[in-house]
Amino acid sequence: LDKAVDLILRARTLQVIGNSALLAAAVALASLLISLPLAWLTVRTDLPWRQGWTVLAAMPLVIPSYVGGFALVAMMGPRGMVQEFLAPLGVERLPSIYGFPGALWALTLFTYPYLYLSVRSGLQNLDPAIEEAARSLGYGPVQTFLRVTLPNLRPSIAAGSLLVLLYTLSDFGAVSLLRYNSFTRAIYVQYLSSFDRSLASLLSLILVLMTVLLLLAERRSRGRIRYYRSSAGVIRRNPPLALGRWRWPALLLCLGIVTAALLLPAGVVVFWLLRGLAAGDSLQPVWQAALNSLYVAGLAAGTAVLLGVPVAYFSTRYPSRLASLIYQSVYVGYGLPGIVIALSLVFFAANYMPWVYQSLALLIFAYTVRFLPQAVGSVQSTLEQISPRLEEAARSLGLNRWAVARRIIAPLLRPGILTGGALVFLTTIKELPATLLLGPTGFTTLATQIWSATDEAFFARAATPALLLLVISALSIFLILSQE
């Protein structure tokens, strides 16, 4: 215990804690400053091409943070595109994008959609009668927004901010590429560079503790206040607010956000891809990494669906303390950062099951523990819309339980199963720290190939796997949307 206290009170440990807390808070605040006006414009105004902006504003979710970090370094780094463009003009060095500024930039641009989607949903479901009552009492538009609309968006802002905070604390790729010493980078460096890995374990425990405290704080922030609609029945929408002369500034704001978060990263990747092809770079190693990524992501998605369907069915159709315990235990892994899960499995396998250490089975197990809740949640939401009376009617006609499951339940669950499988596939193919720590020797994926190439500043070599990963992620998103 004394040793653990000494390790915690070290100046370097305290600095890592401060760095992580500062970055998480700054990313959450910056995401809110982007998401709130963007959600309001796409929900409440007559913004031109409103539906298109809604989709484009959410698309940065398909870009992994390490791909965004790669794009930022390849564009603004010492050997990047901007430096090469300005070199003939006598500009020999740009301000460094490494450290806190680069990490804040990258993580904000690729995590704000979590908060944007949450706030947008809150605005859509907000009872218009509340704002109408405020306006009838003499409040102007700004007063109504600040004193009525914004307080009622508190649950949506809290939920979205929690996702941003958890993502920032658990991110590994962006902070590593941009050399910001946060928890995940410090844990990984300590794990690789030290024979005594007690500090890595202690940092992991502190990170878990911060995650739990965030979850408790978010729950407490809701308090006992309720935000029910004052009316029942069909949801009535507010009429769109005419932007008038503010239409063009609003369009420029949307265009600037989408350009920075979506178009620029994709453009940087394509630029370095074409440059690599012009230099004669071979694409052969990329195809093997792509096949490996598809293989492990497919196995993880299939395993998660096979385990998720019985868990969702048991907790929905047979509610009990045991069912609740199983359901809640599934979500424990989802709240933990990937590097913590991977590190714990490394310790366990190396000490107690050496025959599975650095095996494909252990890697798939880590993916399943991490992303199983996505399959469970998707299947459960679909199952809750299926009336139990359909099963009772089938049983009354002489079908046994297996026949009912095969002929009645399975076809109705198909959209939820496909959506859950696609979600697990999408997040698995982007997962970096678990793959780095648990992958078999010589086993490369698109994620690890991007990370290793960018870490050594080989931008052209990183471009092809980055583009393939974006294409595969976009296809997964389209599959998910097609089921809704």
PDB file of N, CA and C in Angstrom, residues 350-404:
ATOM      1  N   ALA A 350      -0.296 -14.333 -19.293  1.00  0.00           N
ATOM      2  CA  ALA A 350       1.133 -14.598 -19.102  1.00  0.00           C
ATOM      3  C   ALA A 350       1.397 -15.371 -17.818  1.00  0.00           C
ATOM      4  N   ASN A 351       0.574 -15.167 -16.789  1.00  0.00           N
ATOM      5  CA  ASN A 351       0.819 -15.810 -15.496  1.00  0.00           C
ATOM      6  C   ASN A 351       0.065 -17.118 -15.307  1.00  0.00           C
ATOM      7  N   TYR A 352      -1.123 -17.237 -15.901  1.00  0.00           N
ATOM      8  CA  TYR A 352      -1.966 -18.390 -15.598  1.00  0.00           C
ATOM      9  C   TYR A 352      -2.316 -19.233 -16.824  1.00  0.00           C
ATOM     10  N   MET A 353      -2.334 -18.662 -18.021  1.00  0.00           N
ATOM     11  CA  MET A 353      -2.680 -19.413 -19.232  1.00  0.00           C
ATOM     12  C   MET A 353      -1.713 -19.050 -20.355  1.00  0.00           C
ATOM     13  N   PRO A 354      -0.452 -19.392 -20.196  1.00  0.00           N
ATOM     14  CA  PRO A 354       0.554 -18.969 -21.201  1.00  0.00           C
ATOM     15  C   PRO A 354       0.281 -19.504 -22.596  1.00  0.00           C
ATOM     16  N   TRP A 355      -0.474 -20.614 -22.706  1.00  0.00           N
ATOM     17  CA  TRP A 355      -0.731 -21.182 -24.026  1.00  0.00           C
ATOM     18  C   TRP A 355      -1.687 -20.341 -24.867  1.00  0.00           C
ATOM     19  N   VAL A 356      -2.425 -19.419 -24.234  1.00  0.00           N
ATOM     20  CA  VAL A 356      -3.303 -18.549 -25.017  1.00  0.00           C
ATOM     21  C   VAL A 356      -2.725 -17.147 -25.181  1.00  0.00           C
ATOM     22  N   TYR A 357      -1.560 -16.894 -24.574  1.00  0.00           N
ATOM     23  CA  TYR A 357      -0.946 -15.570 -24.676  1.00  0.00           C
ATOM     24  C   TYR A 357      -0.579 -15.270 -26.124  1.00  0.00           C
ATOM     25  N   GLN A 358      -0.949 -14.075 -26.600  1.00  0.00           N
ATOM     26  CA  GLN A 358      -0.721 -13.627 -27.972  1.00  0.00           C
ATOM     27  C   GLN A 358      -1.318 -14.596 -28.998  1.00  0.00           C
ATOM     28  N   SER A 359      -2.484 -15.106 -28.672  1.00  0.00           N
ATOM     29  CA  SER A 359      -3.205 -15.967 -29.612  1.00  0.00           C
ATOM     30  C   SER A 359      -4.406 -15.221 -30.156  1.00  0.00           C
ATOM     31  N   LEU A 360      -4.911 -15.705 -31.275  1.00  0.00           N
ATOM     32  CA  LEU A 360      -6.075 -15.084 -31.891  1.00  0.00           C
ATOM     33  C   LEU A 360      -7.307 -15.229 -31.004  1.00  0.00           C
ATOM     34  N   ALA A 361      -7.388 -16.360 -30.270  1.00  0.00           N
ATOM     35  CA  ALA A 361      -8.539 -16.587 -29.397  1.00  0.00           C
ATOM     36  C   ALA A 361      -8.618 -15.532 -28.301  1.00  0.00           C
ATOM     37  N   LEU A 362      -7.467 -15.175 -27.719  1.00  0.00           N
ATOM     38  CA  LEU A 362      -7.460 -14.168 -26.658  1.00  0.00           C
ATOM     39  C   LEU A 362      -7.828 -12.797 -27.221  1.00  0.00           C
ATOM     40  N   LEU A 363      -7.393 -12.504 -28.434  1.00  0.00           N
ATOM     41  CA  LEU A 363      -7.730 -11.228 -29.067  1.00  0.00           C
ATOM     42  C   LEU A 363      -9.238 -11.125 -29.313  1.00  0.00           C
ATOM     43  N   ILE A 364      -9.841 -12.212 -29.826  1.00  0.00           N
ATOM     44  CA  ILE A 364     -11.289 -12.212 -30.065  1.00  0.00           C
ATOM     45  C   ILE A 364     -12.041 -12.089 -28.737  1.00  0.00           C
ATOM     46  N   PHE A 365     -11.529 -12.737 -27.693  1.00  0.00           N
ATOM     47  CA  PHE A 365     -12.157 -12.628 -26.369  1.00  0.00           C
ATOM     48  C   PHE A 365     -12.149 -11.182 -25.881  1.00  0.00           C
ATOM     49  N   ALA A 366     -11.023 -10.488 -26.073  1.00  0.00           N
ATOM     50  CA  ALA A 366     -10.929  -9.082 -25.667  1.00  0.00           C
ATOM     51  C   ALA A 366     -11.928  -8.227 -26.434  1.00  0.00           C
ATOM     52  N   TYR A 367     -12.011  -8.434 -27.746  1.00  0.00           N
ATOM     53  CA  TYR A 367     -12.990  -7.690 -28.546  1.00  0.00           C
ATOM     54  C   TYR A 367     -14.411  -7.944 -28.042  1.00  0.00           C
ATOM     55  N   THR A 368     -14.712  -9.192 -27.741  1.00  0.00           N
ATOM     56  CA  THR A 368     -16.065  -9.552 -27.314  1.00  0.00           C
ATOM     57  C   THR A 368     -16.403  -8.906 -25.971  1.00  0.00           C
ATOM     58  N   VAL A 369     -15.468  -8.962 -25.016  1.00  0.00           N
ATOM     59  CA  VAL A 369     -15.694  -8.325 -23.713  1.00  0.00           C
ATOM     60  C   VAL A 369     -15.928  -6.826 -23.886  1.00  0.00           C
ATOM     61  N   ARG A 370     -15.177  -6.229 -24.787  1.00  0.00           N
ATOM     62  CA  ARG A 370     -15.233  -4.771 -24.975  1.00  0.00           C
ATOM     63  C   ARG A 370     -16.519  -4.331 -25.666  1.00  0.00           C
ATOM     64  N   PHE A 371     -16.980  -5.092 -26.665  1.00  0.00           N
ATOM     65  CA  PHE A 371     -18.056  -4.599 -27.529  1.00  0.00           C
ATOM     66  C   PHE A 371     -19.330  -5.438 -27.486  1.00  0.00           C
ATOM     67  N   LEU A 372     -19.405  -6.433 -26.615  1.00  0.00           N
ATOM     68  CA  LEU A 372     -20.620  -7.237 -26.493  1.00  0.00           C
ATOM     69  C   LEU A 372     -21.865  -6.401 -26.194  1.00  0.00           C
ATOM     70  N   PRO A 373     -21.785  -5.345 -25.361  1.00  0.00           N
ATOM     71  CA  PRO A 373     -22.993  -4.552 -25.089  1.00  0.00           C
ATOM     72  C   PRO A 373     -23.627  -3.942 -26.331  1.00  0.00           C
ATOM     73  N   GLN A 374     -22.845  -3.679 -27.356  1.00  0.00           N
ATOM     74  CA  GLN A 374     -23.435  -3.127 -28.579  1.00  0.00           C
ATOM     75  C   GLN A 374     -24.389  -4.129 -29.221  1.00  0.00           C
ATOM     76  N   ALA A 375     -24.000  -5.395 -29.236  1.00  0.00           N
ATOM     77  CA  ALA A 375     -24.882  -6.426 -29.780  1.00  0.00           C
ATOM     78  C   ALA A 375     -26.083  -6.655 -28.873  1.00  0.00           C
ATOM     79  N   VAL A 376     -25.858  -6.694 -27.560  1.00  0.00           N
ATOM     80  CA  VAL A 376     -26.949  -6.918 -26.613  1.00  0.00           C
ATOM     81  C   VAL A 376     -27.977  -5.785 -26.703  1.00  0.00           C
ATOM     82  N   GLY A 377     -27.495  -4.538 -26.706  1.00  0.00           N
ATOM     83  CA  GLY A 377     -28.419  -3.401 -26.752  1.00  0.00           C
ATOM     84  C   GLY A 377     -29.245  -3.363 -28.014  1.00  0.00           C
ATOM     85  N   SER A 378     -28.624  -3.663 -29.156  1.00  0.00           N
ATOM     86  CA  SER A 378     -29.351  -3.644 -30.421  1.00  0.00           C
ATOM     87  C   SER A 378     -30.409  -4.741 -30.478  1.00  0.00           C
ATOM     88  N   VAL A 379     -30.027  -5.947 -30.053  1.00  0.00           N
ATOM     89  CA  VAL A 379     -30.981  -7.062 -30.066  1.00  0.00           C
ATOM     90  C   VAL A 379     -32.104  -6.821 -29.073  1.00  0.00           C
ATOM     91  N   GLN A 380     -31.761  -6.294 -27.898  1.00  0.00           N
ATOM     92  CA  GLN A 380     -32.784  -6.071 -26.876  1.00  0.00           C
ATOM     93  C   GLN A 380     -33.805  -5.022 -27.311  1.00  0.00           C
ATOM     94  N   SER A 381     -33.325  -3.933 -27.931  1.00  0.00           N
ATOM     95  CA  SER A 381     -34.260  -2.901 -28.375  1.00  0.00           C
ATOM     96  C   SER A 381     -35.232  -3.433 -29.416  1.00  0.00           C
ATOM     97  N   THR A 382     -34.774  -4.361 -30.264  1.00  0.00           N
ATOM     98  CA  THR A 382     -35.669  -4.979 -31.246  1.00  0.00           C
ATOM     99  C   THR A 382     -36.615  -5.963 -30.575  1.00  0.00           C
ATOM    100  N   LEU A 383     -36.087  -6.733 -29.615  1.00  0.00           N
ATOM    101  CA  LEU A 383     -36.900  -7.745 -28.929  1.00  0.00           C
ATOM    102  C   LEU A 383     -38.021  -7.107 -28.122  1.00  0.00           C
ATOM    103  N   GLU A 384     -37.765  -5.923 -27.547  1.00  0.00           N
ATOM    104  CA  GLU A 384     -38.789  -5.262 -26.741  1.00  0.00           C
ATOM    105  C   GLU A 384     -39.978  -4.797 -27.582  1.00  0.00           C
ATOM    106  N   GLN A 385     -39.802  -4.721 -28.890  1.00  0.00           N
ATOM    107  CA  GLN A 385     -40.899  -4.331 -29.772  1.00  0.00           C
ATOM    108  C   GLN A 385     -41.685  -5.535 -30.302  1.00  0.00           C
ATOM    109  N   ILE A 386     -41.246  -6.742 -29.929  1.00  0.00           N
ATOM    110  CA  ILE A 386     -41.944  -7.962 -30.348  1.00  0.00           C
ATOM    111  C   ILE A 386     -42.834  -8.428 -29.202  1.00  0.00           C
ATOM    112  N   SER A 387     -44.124  -8.495 -29.440  1.00  0.00           N
ATOM    113  CA  SER A 387     -45.054  -8.867 -28.382  1.00  0.00           C
ATOM    114  C   SER A 387     -44.860 -10.334 -27.985  1.00  0.00           C
ATOM    115  N   PRO A 388     -44.808 -10.647 -26.683  1.00  0.00           N
ATOM    116  CA  PRO A 388     -44.735 -12.044 -26.239  1.00  0.00           C
ATOM    117  C   PRO A 388     -45.945 -12.868 -26.668  1.00  0.00           C
ATOM    118  N   ARG A 389     -47.029 -12.198 -27.022  1.00  0.00           N
ATOM    119  CA  ARG A 389     -48.234 -12.923 -27.432  1.00  0.00           C
ATOM    120  C   ARG A 389     -48.013 -13.685 -28.734  1.00  0.00           C
ATOM    121  N   LEU A 390     -47.084 -13.191 -29.577  1.00  0.00           N
ATOM    122  CA  LEU A 390     -46.766 -13.935 -30.793  1.00  0.00           C
ATOM    123  C   LEU A 390     -46.180 -15.297 -30.446  1.00  0.00           C
ATOM    124  N   GLU A 391     -45.299 -15.332 -29.451  1.00  0.00           N
ATOM    125  CA  GLU A 391     -44.713 -16.609 -29.035  1.00  0.00           C
ATOM    126  C   GLU A 391     -45.772 -17.504 -28.390  1.00  0.00           C
ATOM    127  N   GLU A 392     -46.636 -16.888 -27.575  1.00  0.00           N
ATOM    128  CA  GLU A 392     -47.689 -17.677 -26.930  1.00  0.00           C
ATOM    129  C   GLU A 392     -48.634 -18.270 -27.972  1.00  0.00           C
ATOM    130  N   ALA A 393     -48.965 -17.508 -28.997  1.00  0.00           N
ATOM    131  CA  ALA A 393     -49.847 -18.022 -30.046  1.00  0.00           C
ATOM    132  C   ALA A 393     -49.195 -19.176 -30.794  1.00  0.00           C
ATOM    133  N   ALA A 394     -47.894 -19.049 -31.079  1.00  0.00           N
ATOM    134  CA  ALA A 394     -47.188 -20.124 -31.778  1.00  0.00           C
ATOM    135  C   ALA A 394     -47.130 -21.381 -30.921  1.00  0.00           C
ATOM    136  N   ARG A 395     -46.901 -21.219 -29.607  1.00  0.00           N
ATOM    137  CA  ARG A 395     -46.864 -22.398 -28.721  1.00  0.00           C
ATOM    138  C   ARG A 395     -48.238 -23.065 -28.646  1.00  0.00           C
ATOM    139  N   SER A 396     -49.306 -22.227 -28.674  1.00  0.00           N
ATOM    140  CA  SER A 396     -50.650 -22.801 -28.608  1.00  0.00           C
ATOM    141  C   SER A 396     -50.994 -23.591 -29.863  1.00  0.00           C
ATOM    142  N   LEU A 397     -50.290 -23.326 -30.971  1.00  0.00           N
ATOM    143  CA  LEU A 397     -50.519 -24.058 -32.219  1.00  0.00           C
ATOM    144  C   LEU A 397     -49.657 -25.319 -32.318  1.00  0.00           C
ATOM    145  N   GLY A 398     -48.913 -25.626 -31.255  1.00  0.00           N
ATOM    146  CA  GLY A 398     -48.176 -26.883 -31.215  1.00  0.00           C
ATOM    147  C   GLY A 398     -46.690 -26.786 -31.480  1.00  0.00           C
ATOM    148  N   LEU A 399     -46.150 -25.591 -31.688  1.00  0.00           N
ATOM    149  CA  LEU A 399     -44.714 -25.449 -31.925  1.00  0.00           C
ATOM    150  C   LEU A 399     -43.962 -25.499 -30.604  1.00  0.00           C
ATOM    151  N   ASN A 400     -42.806 -26.181 -30.593  1.00  0.00           N
ATOM    152  CA  ASN A 400     -41.991 -26.187 -29.383  1.00  0.00           C
ATOM    153  C   ASN A 400     -41.137 -24.921 -29.316  1.00  0.00           C
ATOM    154  N   ARG A 401     -40.341 -24.789 -28.243  1.00  0.00           N
ATOM    155  CA  ARG A 401     -39.559 -23.554 -28.040  1.00  0.00           C
ATOM    156  C   ARG A 401     -38.561 -23.320 -29.166  1.00  0.00           C
ATOM    157  N   TRP A 402     -37.896 -24.391 -29.626  1.00  0.00           N
ATOM    158  CA  TRP A 402     -36.896 -24.215 -30.675  1.00  0.00           C
ATOM    159  C   TRP A 402     -37.541 -23.819 -31.996  1.00  0.00           C
ATOM    160  N   ALA A 403     -38.702 -24.389 -32.272  1.00  0.00           N
ATOM    161  CA  ALA A 403     -39.405 -24.021 -33.501  1.00  0.00           C
ATOM    162  C   ALA A 403     -39.887 -22.577 -33.449  1.00  0.00           C
ATOM    163  N   VAL A 404     -40.363 -22.145 -32.278  1.00  0.00           N
ATOM    164  CA  VAL A 404     -40.786 -20.756 -32.122  1.00  0.00           C
ATOM    165  C   VAL A 404     -39.599 -19.812 -32.332  1.00  0.00           C
TER     166      VAL A 404
END
